[in-house]
Amino acid sequence: MRSPQNVLGSLSSKACNSNYQYQRLYRNLYNPDFYLLAYQRIQAKQGNMTAGTDGKTVDGMGTKRINALIARLKNYSYQPAPARRTYIPKANGKKRPLGIPSFDDKLVQEVVRMILESIYEPTFLNTSHGFRPKRSCHTALQYVQKNFTGVKWFVEGDIKGCFDHVDHHVLVNILRRRIQDEHFIGLIWKFLKAGYMEDWVYHNTYSGTPQGSIISPLLANIYLNELDMFVAQYAETFRQGEKRRINPAYKKPLDQRRGKQEWLKRNESKITQEQKAAVMEQIKAIDQYLRETPYGDPMDDTYKRLVYVRYADDFLIGVIGSKDDARQVKADVGTFIQEQLHLELSQEKTLITHGNDFAHFLSFDITTSTEQNSTRTKGGYTKRSYTGRVKLYVPKEKWVKRLLAYGALKIHYDKANGNKEIWEPVRRPGLLRLDDLEILNQYNAEVRGLYNYYRIAHNATVLNSFLYVMKFSMYKTFAGKYRVSMRKIIRKYTRDKEFVVVYQGKTGEKSVAFYHQGMRRDTHIDARDPDLIGRANENRNYTSLVQRLQNGQCEWCGATDVEIEIHHVRKLKDLSGKVEWERHMIARKRKTLALCHDCHVKLHAGKLD
């Protein structure tokens, strides 16, 4: 069989030909190498150790399990298990539903996702940034900064319950435009209709993409790409004029300035120095006025532009035009979403905001600058550099809510001084039982996580207040753990003016310091996978794991030419090291162990040693 890379490359090469119809895609699901590649890509995620409704996890993965899956797909008896429904807390106190699929279903979905991504990723527009390779919230915000210069109105778009209300029939009809393989389409139907189990009660899914499913983000992008295409065409029809008319408020003083300059040139030899100085002063005053006045007529109704960006189900539209134009754009986009996609705009979240006010997108405040600062061009002329440029700001409520959610801050109100807020960093009881290094790493991860997201903001330095509260909360947490004063904790752990935890590593004494790099603005964007913070394992090469699976040699008893089952653990630190196989995994720093079936059964029975 062809290698997965060659197949995916071939699919991708034909994607930009809009007339090309893909056929016989389902047969790729018979290729074991596709499943090994899928296993290599998804096996490291901790959620794979959480069982679905079939009770299975990633543990025990082997070629026998893959071949059984392929056999069910060949005779069309494969049926995805219902996802196990659970709930995770949201920042606003509510709970978000999450589906936990079976790992076997995840494996098939990853193969389907790779095939669909090869077909559709080359056709997606640059305005789409959610759940795509080398794109992220940061690239979406960078796109706003580059392309929304001078917008007069923002339309903040939010689709109500988008992922829960995707119309299955509309989605499948979109897929059928490019894919002429009913077996492959039928498999996607099965995933859409798999349903979920909650409190041991089965629930059908009549709409929406499967919660927690690997293919859901891509299916949502395929669905919402229709919106991207519509807005791109709409922007072309909305566009008017090649350039703005000159602003009457700018033209008249400009003519006066030119007249005075000509008068000086003609009468330079006839006038006194005092007369010349007076005219020069008038010219200087006109120059100052011109620097504060837009050259183009901001009320020019013959010049219109529309720009757009989307991240998942949130989108932002910039309108150069009147407020009535912005209202019409909102209405037309809402009509398309309702009539063509069978979705609905959230009226309370879809707002029209003036360009000089703050619009909200991806947890940033966005506005256009009114600064009049000037720079000198190569030709020696002065030019306004910032007027109309987009600026990004960290909303105060975001980092304050984060502190309150962590339990690192308490806010009191001083009634004697008009309910003035008094902030108090506090210890976190939930961390007291952790060891010193775990406490420090927890604080460092939380500080870096917030900073990494908001570091591109123009006011990123306000996060120093967040850092200050986190630092003193950490001091108080250590003090609470050891029941001593904060002063003694600072004295004990400070080295070279930094708070440091020292621990014993294999090669000797090591140390970790509390974050001290500051909160300055940093506009560098990591194009690899910037939305995934703190998941270093994603970037490792796991080819050796597949080789270990295929080698057919048990890493415990040494048996060769046997069916291998990979034993997985969630975290290495969960292993106590009391038994030999645990010490074996700890020594190799591996969360996996390649075992024959007999050894794997003995391990779970507690009889391997």
C-alpha positions as a printed NumPy array, in Angstrom:
array([[  0.   ,   0.   ,   0.   ],
       [  1.074,   3.6  ,  -0.611],
       [  2.561,   5.508,   2.29 ],
       [  0.153,   7.921,   4.029],
       [  2.408,  10.871,   3.233],
       [  2.231,  10.153,  -0.501],
       [ -1.546,   9.722,  -0.391],
       [ -2.08 ,  12.954,   1.554],
       [  0.295,  14.833,  -0.73 ],
       [ -1.593,  13.584,  -3.789],
       [ -4.935,  14.651,  -2.316],
       [ -3.56 ,  18.068,  -1.423],
       [ -2.11 ,  18.642,  -4.91 ],
       [ -5.597,  18.428,  -6.459],
       [ -7.371,  20.525,  -3.806],
       [ -7.12 ,  23.89 ,  -5.553],
       [ -8.815,  22.528,  -8.675],
       [-12.398,  23.397,  -7.728],
       [-13.802,  21.048, -10.393],
       [-11.933,  17.989,  -9.156],
       [-14.113,  15.323,  -7.497],
       [-12.477,  12.996,  -4.966],
       [-13.4  ,   9.342,  -5.287],
       [-12.463,   6.086,  -3.521],
       [-11.315,   7.818,  -0.329],
       [-12.767,   5.103,   1.899],
       [-10.198,   2.537,   0.723],
       [ -7.469,   4.551,   2.495],
       [ -9.047,   3.389,   5.753],
       [ -7.809,  -0.129,   4.952],
       [ -4.162,   1.011,   5.166],
       [ -2.597,   0.082,   8.571],
       [  0.128,   2.721,   8.085],
       [ -2.518,   5.445,   8.317],
       [ -3.483,   4.222,  11.777],
       [  0.139,   4.024,  12.909],
       [  0.637,   7.624,  11.77 ],
       [ -2.59 ,   8.644,  13.54 ],
       [ -1.489,   6.798,  16.701],
       [  1.896,   8.519,  16.541],
       [  0.202,  11.934,  16.383],
       [ -2.394,  11.602,  19.136],
       [ -1.048,   9.042,  21.613],
       [  0.747,  11.547,  23.88 ],
       [ -2.372,  13.5  ,  24.868],
       [ -3.359,  12.869,  28.465],
       [ -7.064,  12.647,  27.621],
       [ -6.365,   9.337,  25.867],
       [ -6.08 ,   7.673,  29.29 ],
       [ -9.716,   8.599,  30.008],
       [-12.041,   5.78 ,  28.998],
       [-14.976,   6.309,  26.674],
       [-18.312,   4.505,  26.964],
       [-16.679,   1.265,  25.717],
       [-14.281,   1.328,  28.679],
       [-11.177,   1.426,  26.459],
       [ -8.268,   3.859,  26.515],
       [ -5.055,   4.142,  24.499],
       [ -3.555,   1.475,  26.77 ],
       [ -3.033,  -1.819,  24.977],
       [ -2.744,  -0.351,  21.484],
       [ -1.236,  -2.762,  18.983],
       [ -1.461,  -4.029,  15.414],
       [ -4.094,  -6.581,  16.475],
       [ -6.376,  -3.766,  17.608],
       [ -5.743,  -1.825,  14.389],
       [ -6.456,  -4.873,  12.206],
       [ -9.722,  -5.474,  14.068],
       [-10.754,  -1.883,  13.331],
       [ -9.882,  -2.26 ,   9.651],
       [-11.893,  -5.497,   9.434],
       [-14.979,  -3.74 ,  10.812],
       [-14.52 ,  -0.899,   8.343],
       [-14.141,  -3.337,   5.435],
       [-17.414,  -5.127,   6.144],
       [-19.118,  -1.796,   7.038],
       [-20.034,  -3.021,  10.53 ],
       [-18.007,  -0.288,  12.22 ],
       [-20.193,   1.927,  14.416],
       [-18.715,   4.703,  16.602],
       [-19.546,   4.366,  20.285],
       [-21.564,   7.204,  21.868],
       [-19.333,   9.788,  23.534],
       [-19.305,   9.911,  27.309],
       [-20.723,  13.3  ,  28.312],
       [-19.048,  15.223,  31.096],
       [-18.945,  18.901,  32.055],
       [-16.053,  21.28 ,  32.628],
       [-16.325,  24.659,  34.381],
       [-16.284,  27.909,  32.377],
       [-14.849,  31.246,  33.51 ],
       [-18.362,  32.686,  34.023],
       [-19.311,  29.964,  36.495],
       [-21.338,  27.92 ,  34.022],
       [-20.346,  24.511,  32.707],
       [-19.39 ,  23.469,  29.192],
       [-20.417,  20.006,  27.915],
       [-17.548,  17.806,  26.738],
       [-17.761,  14.475,  24.966],
       [-15.148,  11.773,  25.578],
       [-15.004,   9.397,  22.577],
       [-13.56 ,   5.904,  22.616],
       [ -9.871,   5.813,  21.688],
       [-10.619,   3.475,  18.765],
       [-13.02 ,   6.117,  17.452],
       [-10.355,   8.795,  17.981],
       [ -7.952,   6.752,  15.879],
       [-10.406,   6.446,  12.969],
       [-11.336,  10.12 ,  13.312],
       [ -7.684,  11.157,  13.131],
       [ -7.297,   9.239,   9.855],
       [-10.465,  10.878,   8.498],
       [ -9.232,  14.276,   9.715],
       [ -5.904,  13.905,   7.896],
       [ -7.712,  13.04 ,   4.655],
       [-10.209,  15.903,   4.971],
       [ -7.465,  18.376,   5.915],
       [ -5.478,  17.475,   2.792],
       [ -8.559,  18.161,   0.671],
       [ -9.862,  21.343,   2.295],
       [ -6.93 ,  23.113,   3.994],
       [ -5.47 ,  24.465,   0.687],
       [ -8.887,  25.913,  -0.211],
       [ -9.527,  27.815,   3.032],
       [ -9.148,  31.598,   2.881],
       [ -6.524,  33.608,   4.735],
       [ -9.306,  35.194,   6.795],
       [ -9.846,  31.913,   8.702],
       [ -7.506,  31.286,  11.641],
       [ -9.137,  28.821,  14.043],
       [ -7.953,  25.202,  14.346],
       [ -5.649,  25.38 ,  11.353],
       [ -1.945,  24.49 ,  10.95 ],
       [  0.379,  27.411,  11.727],
       [ -2.572,  29.646,  12.626],
       [ -3.827,  30.778,  15.983],
       [ -5.47 ,  33.555,  17.954],
       [ -2.24 ,  35.521,  17.57 ],
       [ -2.186,  35.205,  13.773],
       [ -5.845,  36.316,  13.676],
       [ -5.014,  39.38 ,  15.776],
       [ -1.947,  40.08 ,  13.652],
       [ -4.211,  39.958,  10.574],
       [ -6.471,  42.553,  12.22 ],
       [ -3.506,  44.834,  12.877],
       [ -2.291,  44.62 ,   9.288],
       [ -5.599,  44.853,   7.43 ],
       [ -8.053,  46.847,   9.565],
       [ -6.202,  50.184,   9.369],
       [ -8.583,  53.124,   9.158],
       [-11.843,  51.261,   9.774],
       [-14.657,  53.46 ,  11.069],
       [-16.909,  50.725,  12.462],
       [-16.414,  47.272,  13.894],
       [-19.069,  44.563,  13.652],
       [-18.358,  42.016,  16.386],
       [-19.863,  38.724,  15.219],
       [-20.83 ,  35.812,  17.431],
       [-22.833,  32.808,  16.214],
       [-25.198,  31.495,  18.856],
       [-24.337,  27.934,  19.858],
       [-22.526,  27.392,  16.568],
       [-20.958,  23.98 ,  17.19 ],
       [-24.153,  22.638,  18.781],
       [-26.403,  23.704,  15.905],
       [-24.471,  22.806,  12.752],
       [-27.035,  21.383,  10.343],
       [-25.926,  17.864,   9.399],
       [-27.665,  17.935,   6.018],
       [-26.087,  21.269,   5.052],
       [-22.649,  19.999,   6.137],
       [-22.929,  16.747,   4.199],
       [-24.138,  18.601,   1.088],
       [-21.039,  20.821,   1.33 ],
       [-18.826,  17.724,   1.565],
       [-20.555,  16.107,  -1.427],
       [-19.489,  18.991,  -3.671],
       [-15.905,  17.683,  -3.546],
       [-16.259,  14.076,  -2.378],
       [-17.989,  11.423,  -4.477],
       [-17.577,   8.472,  -2.152],
       [-20.739,   7.54 ,  -0.286],
       [-18.937,   5.071,   1.975],
       [-16.647,   7.874,   3.19 ],
       [-19.584,  10.286,   3.524],
       [-21.504,   7.566,   5.36 ],
       [-18.675,   7.218,   7.887],
       [-18.873,  10.938,   8.638],
       [-22.664,  10.544,   9.029],
       [-21.992,   7.857,  11.623],
       [-19.742,  10.195,  13.626],
       [-22.31 ,  12.984,  13.449],
       [-25.137,  10.696,  14.581],
       [-23.177,   8.697,  17.196],
       [-24.906,  10.459,  20.1  ],
       [-23.693,  10.625,  23.694],
       [-24.233,   8.933,  27.038],
       [-25.075,  10.98 ,  30.129],
       [-25.914,   9.322,  33.452],
       [-26.104,   6.024,  31.518],
       [-28.876,   7.409,  29.309],
       [-28.334,   7.502,  25.525],
       [-29.089,  10.773,  23.713],
       [-29.335,  11.183,  19.933],
       [-27.498,  14.043,  18.206],
       [-29.708,  15.688,  15.617],
       [-27.433,  18.668,  14.947],
       [-23.994,  19.995,  15.81 ],
       [-20.506,  18.557,  15.558],
       [-19.516,  15.912,  18.149],
       [-18.248,  17.521,  21.384],
       [-14.617,  16.539,  22.06 ],
       [-14.263,  14.879,  18.661],
       [-10.995,  15.138,  16.744],
       [-12.783,  15.917,  13.469],
       [-15.197,  18.514,  14.911],
       [-12.943,  21.589,  14.497],
       [-12.194,  20.728,  10.867],
       [-15.853,  20.003,  10.062],
       [-16.783,  23.355,  11.624],
       [-14.184,  25.114,   9.449],
       [-15.516,  23.378,   6.321],
       [-19.   ,  24.545,   7.322],
       [-18.032,  28.131,   8.163],
       [-15.826,  28.424,   5.086],
       [-19.141,  29.118,   3.343],
       [-19.401,  32.281,   5.457],
       [-15.807,  33.242,   4.596],
       [-16.537,  32.87 ,   0.875],
       [-19.757,  34.865,   1.153],
       [-18.084,  37.764,   2.996],
       [-15.197,  37.793,   0.469],
       [-17.683,  38.198,  -2.389],
       [-19.744,  40.681,  -0.371],
       [-16.63 ,  42.812,   0.251],
       [-16.047,  43.083,  -3.5  ],
       [-19.583,  44.355,  -4.131],
       [-19.393,  46.644,  -1.096],
       [-16.146,  48.226,  -2.304],
       [-16.464,  51.713,  -3.819],
       [-13.965,  54.325,  -4.998],
       [-10.224,  54.117,  -5.564],
       [ -9.214,  56.829,  -3.085],
       [-10.873,  59.285,  -0.768],
       [-11.699,  62.832,  -1.857],
       [ -9.548,  65.449,  -0.213],
       [-11.013,  66.722,   3.044],
       [-12.452,  70.28 ,   2.558],
       [-11.211,  71.11 ,   6.053],
       [ -7.713,  70.147,   4.881],
       [ -7.773,  71.601,   1.352],
       [ -8.578,  75.2  ,   2.265],
       [ -5.738,  75.626,   4.832],
       [ -3.421,  73.765,   2.439],
       [ -4.197,  76.309,  -0.285],
       [ -3.643,  79.153,   2.205],
       [ -0.273,  77.678,   3.19 ],
       [  0.807,  77.402,  -0.453],
       [ -0.32 ,  81.003,  -1.072],
       [  1.747,  82.33 ,   1.83 ],
       [  4.788,  80.336,   0.675],
       [  4.428,  81.784,  -2.844],
       [  4.006,  85.295,  -1.395],
       [  7.214,  84.89 ,   0.609],
       [  9.063,  83.677,  -2.469],
       [  7.928,  86.636,  -4.598],
       [  8.498,  89.309,  -1.947],
       [ 11.553,  87.925,  -0.137],
       [ 13.698,  90.924,  -1.145],
       [ 10.997,  93.541,  -0.369],
       [  9.862,  92.607,   3.163],
       [ 11.488,  93.092,   6.531],
       [ 12.652,  90.267,   8.786],
       [  9.756,  91.016,  11.149],
       [  7.204,  90.619,   8.316],
       [  8.888,  87.384,   7.174],
       [  8.896,  85.981,  10.737],
       [  5.18 ,  86.802,  11.127],
       [  4.273,  84.966,   7.901],
       [  6.486,  82.009,   8.862],
       [  4.665,  81.838,  12.201],
       [  1.338,  81.72 ,  10.329],
       [  2.65 ,  78.912,   8.106],
       [  3.836,  77.031,  11.186],
       [  0.359,  77.303,  12.749],
       [ -1.246,  76.007,   9.533],
       [  1.234,  73.091,   9.485],
       [  0.231,  72.198,  13.036],
       [ -3.45 ,  72.287,  12.061],
       [ -2.816,  70.116,   8.972],
       [ -0.991,  67.509,  11.093],
       [ -4.125,  67.172,  13.228],
       [ -6.586,  67.055,  10.311],
       [ -7.149,  64.004,   8.085],
       [ -6.166,  64.504,   4.455],
       [ -8.956,  62.293,   3.147],
       [-12.574,  63.242,   3.731],
       [-13.783,  60.912,   6.549],
       [-17.386,  61.58 ,   5.428],
       [-16.736,  60.659,   1.796],
       [-19.647,  58.341,   0.973],
       [-18.103,  57.401,  -2.375],
       [-15.247,  55.503,  -0.685],
       [-16.117,  52.22 ,   1.08 ],
       [-14.19 ,  49.152,   2.18 ],
       [-14.934,  45.997,   4.164],
       [-12.426,  43.697,   5.892],
       [-13.108,  40.485,   7.772],
       [-11.412,  37.865,   9.957],
       [-12.729,  34.739,  11.686],
       [-11.483,  32.503,  14.472],
       [-13.778,  29.466,  14.955],
       [-17.292,  30.892,  15.46 ],
       [-16.14 ,  34.419,  16.385],
       [-15.609,  36.919,  13.602],
       [-14.805,  40.601,  13.276],
       [-15.782,  42.854,  10.372],
       [-14.257,  46.274,   9.796],
       [-16.272,  48.792,   7.797],
       [-14.982,  51.961,   6.182],
       [-18.263,  53.72 ,   5.616],
       [-21.226,  55.034,   7.593],
       [-22.964,  53.468,  10.565],
       [-25.887,  52.684,   8.265],
       [-23.442,  50.726,   6.111],
       [-22.327,  48.791,   9.193],
       [-25.948,  48.044,  10.119],
       [-26.623,  46.806,   6.582],
       [-23.519,  44.592,   6.658],
       [-24.623,  43.075,   9.971],
       [-28.122,  42.428,   8.593],
       [-26.877,  40.882,   5.323],
       [-24.357,  38.611,   7.048],
       [-27.   ,  37.579,   9.587],
       [-29.436,  36.741,   6.786],
       [-26.85 ,  34.559,   5.026],
       [-25.998,  32.731,   8.258],
       [-29.671,  32.091,   8.961],
       [-30.83 ,  31.139,   5.473],
       [-27.814,  29.269,   4.124],
       [-26.17 ,  27.821,   7.249],
       [-29.312,  27.494,   9.399],
       [-27.545,  29.236,  12.274],
       [-28.302,  32.426,  14.177],
       [-26.299,  35.472,  15.219],
       [-26.314,  36.202,  18.931],
       [-27.981,  39.61 ,  19.066],
       [-26.595,  40.49 ,  22.503],
       [-23.011,  39.676,  21.428],
       [-23.086,  40.869,  17.798],
       [-22.412,  44.574,  18.293],
       [-21.598,  47.58 ,  16.131],
       [-18.767,  49.58 ,  17.682],
       [-17.185,  52.847,  16.527],
       [-13.574,  52.498,  15.453],
       [-12.344,  54.853,  18.213],
       [-14.14 ,  52.813,  20.896],
       [-13.178,  49.333,  22.055],
       [-14.407,  46.291,  20.148],
       [-13.9  ,  42.856,  21.702],
       [-12.296,  39.989,  19.797],
       [-10.507,  36.931,  21.159],
       [-10.394,  38.435,  24.678],
       [ -8.598,  41.59 ,  23.475],
       [ -9.893,  45.151,  23.324],
       [ -9.378,  46.487,  19.793],
       [ -9.479,  50.12 ,  18.696],
       [ -8.096,  52.386,  15.983],
       [ -5.503,  54.904,  17.088],
       [ -6.111,  58.665,  17.088],
       [ -2.475,  59.514,  17.836],
       [ -1.022,  62.359,  15.75 ],
       [  2.635,  61.372,  16.096],
       [  4.664,  61.929,  12.929],
       [  7.809,  60.493,  11.42 ],
       [ 10.033,  61.874,   8.68 ],
       [ 10.058,  60.011,   5.352],
       [ 13.132,  59.372,   3.193],
       [ 12.092,  62.322,   1.04 ],
       [ 12.256,  64.635,   4.044],
       [  8.499,  65.01 ,   4.521],
       [  6.675,  64.409,   7.785],
       [  4.045,  61.675,   7.82 ],
       [  1.498,  60.646,  10.435],
       [  2.45 ,  57.124,  11.444],
       [ -0.22 ,  55.919,  13.845],
       [ -3.532,  57.549,  12.944],
       [ -6.025,  54.833,  12.049],
       [ -3.684,  51.973,  13.014],
       [ -5.236,  49.14 ,  15.033],
       [ -4.138,  48.785,  18.642],
       [ -4.636,  45.784,  20.922],
       [ -5.181,  46.127,  24.659],
       [ -5.413,  43.725,  27.588],
       [ -8.805,  44.178,  29.279],
       [ -8.319,  44.641,  33.025],
       [-11.227,  42.349,  33.88 ],
       [ -9.511,  39.42 ,  32.113],
       [ -6.431,  39.254,  34.318],
       [ -8.343,  40.228,  37.466],
       [-10.822,  37.381,  36.853],
       [ -7.886,  35.041,  36.331],
       [ -6.45 ,  36.   ,  39.733],
       [ -9.821,  35.458,  41.39 ],
       [-10.283,  32.107,  39.613],
       [ -6.875,  30.937,  40.824],
       [ -7.777,  31.989,  44.367],
       [ -4.662,  34.178,  44.511],
       [ -6.54 ,  37.44 ,  45.207],
       [ -9.259,  38.707,  47.499],
       [-10.873,  42.096,  46.971],
       [-12.202,  43.996,  49.982],
       [-14.168,  47.234,  49.922],
       [-13.435,  50.111,  52.301],
       [-16.865,  51.573,  53.117],
       [-15.285,  54.491,  54.975],
       [-13.635,  55.648,  51.722],
       [-16.51 ,  55.266,  49.277],
       [-16.193,  51.494,  48.823],
       [-12.613,  51.79 ,  47.607],
       [-11.173,  48.482,  46.382],
       [ -8.441,  46.955,  48.502],
       [ -6.537,  44.095,  46.894],
       [ -5.013,  41.379,  49.049],
       [ -2.848,  38.553,  47.645],
       [ -3.767,  35.376,  49.539],
       [ -2.402,  31.861,  49.925],
       [ -3.954,  28.996,  47.984],
       [ -4.979,  26.122,  50.279],
       [ -5.294,  23.705,  47.342],
       [ -1.526,  23.878,  46.761],
       [ -0.338,  23.448,  50.352],
       [  0.105,  19.676,  50.079],
       [  2.27 ,  19.839,  46.96 ],
       [  6.051,  19.816,  47.217],
       [  7.999,  23.056,  46.782],
       [  8.891,  22.472,  43.126],
       [  5.291,  21.644,  42.187],
       [  4.01 ,  24.83 ,  43.856],
       [  6.582,  26.973,  42.063],
       [  5.95 ,  25.275,  38.705],
       [  2.205,  25.821,  39.105],
       [  2.659,  29.572,  39.621],
       [  5.199,  29.811,  36.796],
       [  2.874,  27.987,  34.385],
       [ -0.035,  30.288,  35.242],
       [  2.057,  33.449,  34.905],
       [  3.631,  32.389,  31.618],
       [  0.3  ,  31.18 ,  30.241],
       [ -1.362,  34.582,  30.677],
       [  1.701,  36.529,  29.526],
       [  2.256,  34.356,  26.433],
       [ -1.271,  35.114,  25.28 ],
       [ -1.388,  38.848,  26.015],
       [  2.268,  39.755,  25.333],
       [  1.384,  41.176,  21.874],
       [ -0.872,  43.835,  23.464],
       [  0.223,  47.469,  23.378],
       [ -0.361,  47.728,  27.143],
       [  1.218,  44.378,  28.051],
       [  3.091,  46.083,  30.899],
       [ -0.139,  46.285,  32.935],
       [  0.364,  42.561,  33.547],
       [  3.102,  43.512,  36.015],
       [  0.232,  44.018,  38.47 ],
       [ -0.866,  40.441,  37.808],
       [  2.72 ,  39.275,  38.34 ],
       [  2.961,  41.206,  41.625],
       [ -0.181,  39.584,  43.059],
       [  0.918,  36.108,  41.948],
       [  4.348,  36.577,  43.516],
       [  2.98 ,  37.519,  46.939],
       [  0.309,  34.83 ,  46.745],
       [  3.126,  32.342,  46.208],
       [  5.046,  33.735,  49.189],
       [  1.954,  33.335,  51.373],
       [  1.312,  29.816,  50.055],
       [  4.84 ,  28.744,  51.034],
       [  4.442,  30.504,  54.383],
       [  1.14 ,  28.692,  54.988],
       [  2.708,  25.353,  54.078],
       [  5.526,  25.709,  56.608],
       [  3.561,  27.839,  59.115],
       [  6.159,  30.592,  59.239],
       [  6.123,  34.263,  58.325],
       [  6.381,  35.453,  54.735],
       [  9.582,  37.292,  55.645],
       [ 11.275,  34.025,  56.643],
       [ 10.153,  32.335,  53.431],
       [ 11.605,  35.14 ,  51.294],
       [ 14.877,  34.996,  53.216],
       [ 15.114,  31.201,  52.946],
       [ 14.396,  30.862,  49.206],
       [ 16.061,  33.996,  47.788],
       [ 19.294,  33.578,  45.837],
       [ 20.842,  36.464,  43.921],
       [ 17.639,  38.478,  44.429],
       [ 15.496,  35.73 ,  42.85 ],
       [ 13.045,  33.315,  44.508],
       [ 14.518,  29.865,  43.824],
       [ 13.56 ,  26.284,  44.679],
       [ 16.541,  23.909,  44.791],
       [ 16.092,  20.175,  44.208],
       [ 18.32 ,  17.17 ,  43.701],
       [ 18.535,  15.924,  40.116],
       [ 20.314,  12.886,  38.684],
       [ 23.35 ,  14.966,  37.741],
       [ 23.435,  16.942,  40.99 ],
       [ 21.749,  19.988,  42.473],
       [ 19.367,  21.895,  40.211],
       [ 17.168,  24.946,  40.725],
       [ 14.07 ,  26.617,  39.299],
       [ 13.381,  30.344,  39.764],
       [ 10.085,  32.195,  39.899],
       [  9.306,  33.988,  36.631],
       [ 11.336,  37.21 ,  36.508],
       [ 11.558,  38.181,  32.806],
       [  9.018,  40.986,  33.183],
       [  5.868,  41.788,  31.233],
       [  7.075,  43.825,  28.281],
       [  5.385,  43.844,  24.88 ],
       [  6.594,  41.121,  22.508],
       [  5.095,  40.935,  18.998],
       [  6.939,  37.781,  17.913],
       [  4.453,  35.07 ,  16.899],
       [  5.339,  31.383,  17.063],
       [  3.967,  29.873,  13.863],
       [  4.348,  26.227,  14.942],
       [  1.376,  25.754,  17.275],
       [  1.024,  28.936,  19.325],
       [ -2.417,  28.187,  20.769],
       [ -1.057,  25.148,  22.611],
       [  0.893,  26.512,  25.579],
       [  2.814,  24.212,  27.861],
       [  2.402,  21.059,  25.738],
       [  6.033,  20.412,  24.848],
       [  5.345,  16.749,  24.1  ],
       [  3.444,  17.815,  20.969],
       [  6.719,  18.717,  19.247],
       [  8.564,  15.461,  19.889],
       [  9.152,  12.783,  17.292],
       [  7.346,   9.581,  18.2  ],
       [  8.523,   7.473,  15.279],
       [ 10.406,   5.221,  17.725],
       [  7.11 ,   4.263,  19.416],
       [  5.691,   2.944,  16.136],
       [  8.961,   1.108,  15.48 ],
       [  8.761,  -0.497,  18.915],
       [  5.207,  -1.602,  18.162],
       [  6.202,  -3.056,  14.789],
       [  9.41 ,  -4.752,  15.977],
       [  7.395,  -7.512,  17.633],
       [  9.692,  -7.805,  20.663],
       [  8.431,  -7.643,  24.25 ],
       [ 10.508,  -5.164,  26.272],
       [  9.912,  -7.172,  29.445],
       [ 10.262, -10.904,  28.722],
       [ 12.243, -10.501,  25.491],
       [  9.909, -12.655,  23.398],
       [ 10.225, -11.994,  19.658],
       [  7.798, -12.221,  16.725],
       [  4.824, -11.576,  19.005],
       [  1.86 ,  -9.205,  18.834],
       [  2.834,  -6.099,  20.797],
       [  0.484,  -4.099,  23.022],
       [  1.694,  -0.686,  24.174],
       [  1.103,  -0.045,  27.873],
       [  0.476,   3.65 ,  28.62 ],
       [  0.501,   5.675,  31.838],
       [ -0.922,   9.171,  32.201],
       [  2.111,  10.704,  33.934],
       [  5.493,   9.35 ,  34.966],
       [  5.13 ,  10.968,  38.376],
       [  2.081,   8.754,  38.978],
       [  4.464,   5.778,  39.155],
       [  5.676,   5.036,  42.687],
       [  8.663,   2.947,  41.571],
       [  7.792,   0.182,  44.048],
       [  7.742,  -2.513,  41.354],
       [ 10.37 ,  -3.318,  38.772],
       [  8.361,  -2.422,  35.619],
       [  7.63 ,   1.04 ,  37.073],
       [ 11.334,   1.575,  37.824],
       [ 12.067,   0.437,  34.26 ],
       [  9.756,   3.141,  32.822],
       [ 11.042,   5.814,  35.212],
       [ 14.668,   5.053,  34.331],
       [ 13.961,   5.399,  30.599],
       [ 11.687,   8.429,  31.109],
       [  9.02 ,   6.768,  28.985],
       [  5.275,   6.754,  29.529],
       [  4.998,   3.67 ,  27.327],
       [  6.128,   0.043,  27.568],
       [  5.951,  -2.398,  24.63 ],
       [  4.68 ,  -5.743,  25.961],
       [  3.419,  -9.036,  24.63 ],
       [ -0.179,  -9.922,  25.448],
       [  0.729, -12.242,  28.343],
       [  2.999,  -9.675,  30.02 ],
       [  0.388,  -6.94 ,  29.565],
       [ -2.293,  -9.095,  31.225],
       [  0.098,  -9.882,  34.099],
       [  0.933,  -6.197,  34.545],
       [ -2.722,  -5.238,  35.023],
       [ -3.202,  -8.224,  37.343],
       [ -0.272,  -7.065,  39.488],
       [  1.732, -10.236,  38.725],
       [  4.379,  -8.956,  36.303],
       [  7.191,  -8.775,  38.921]])
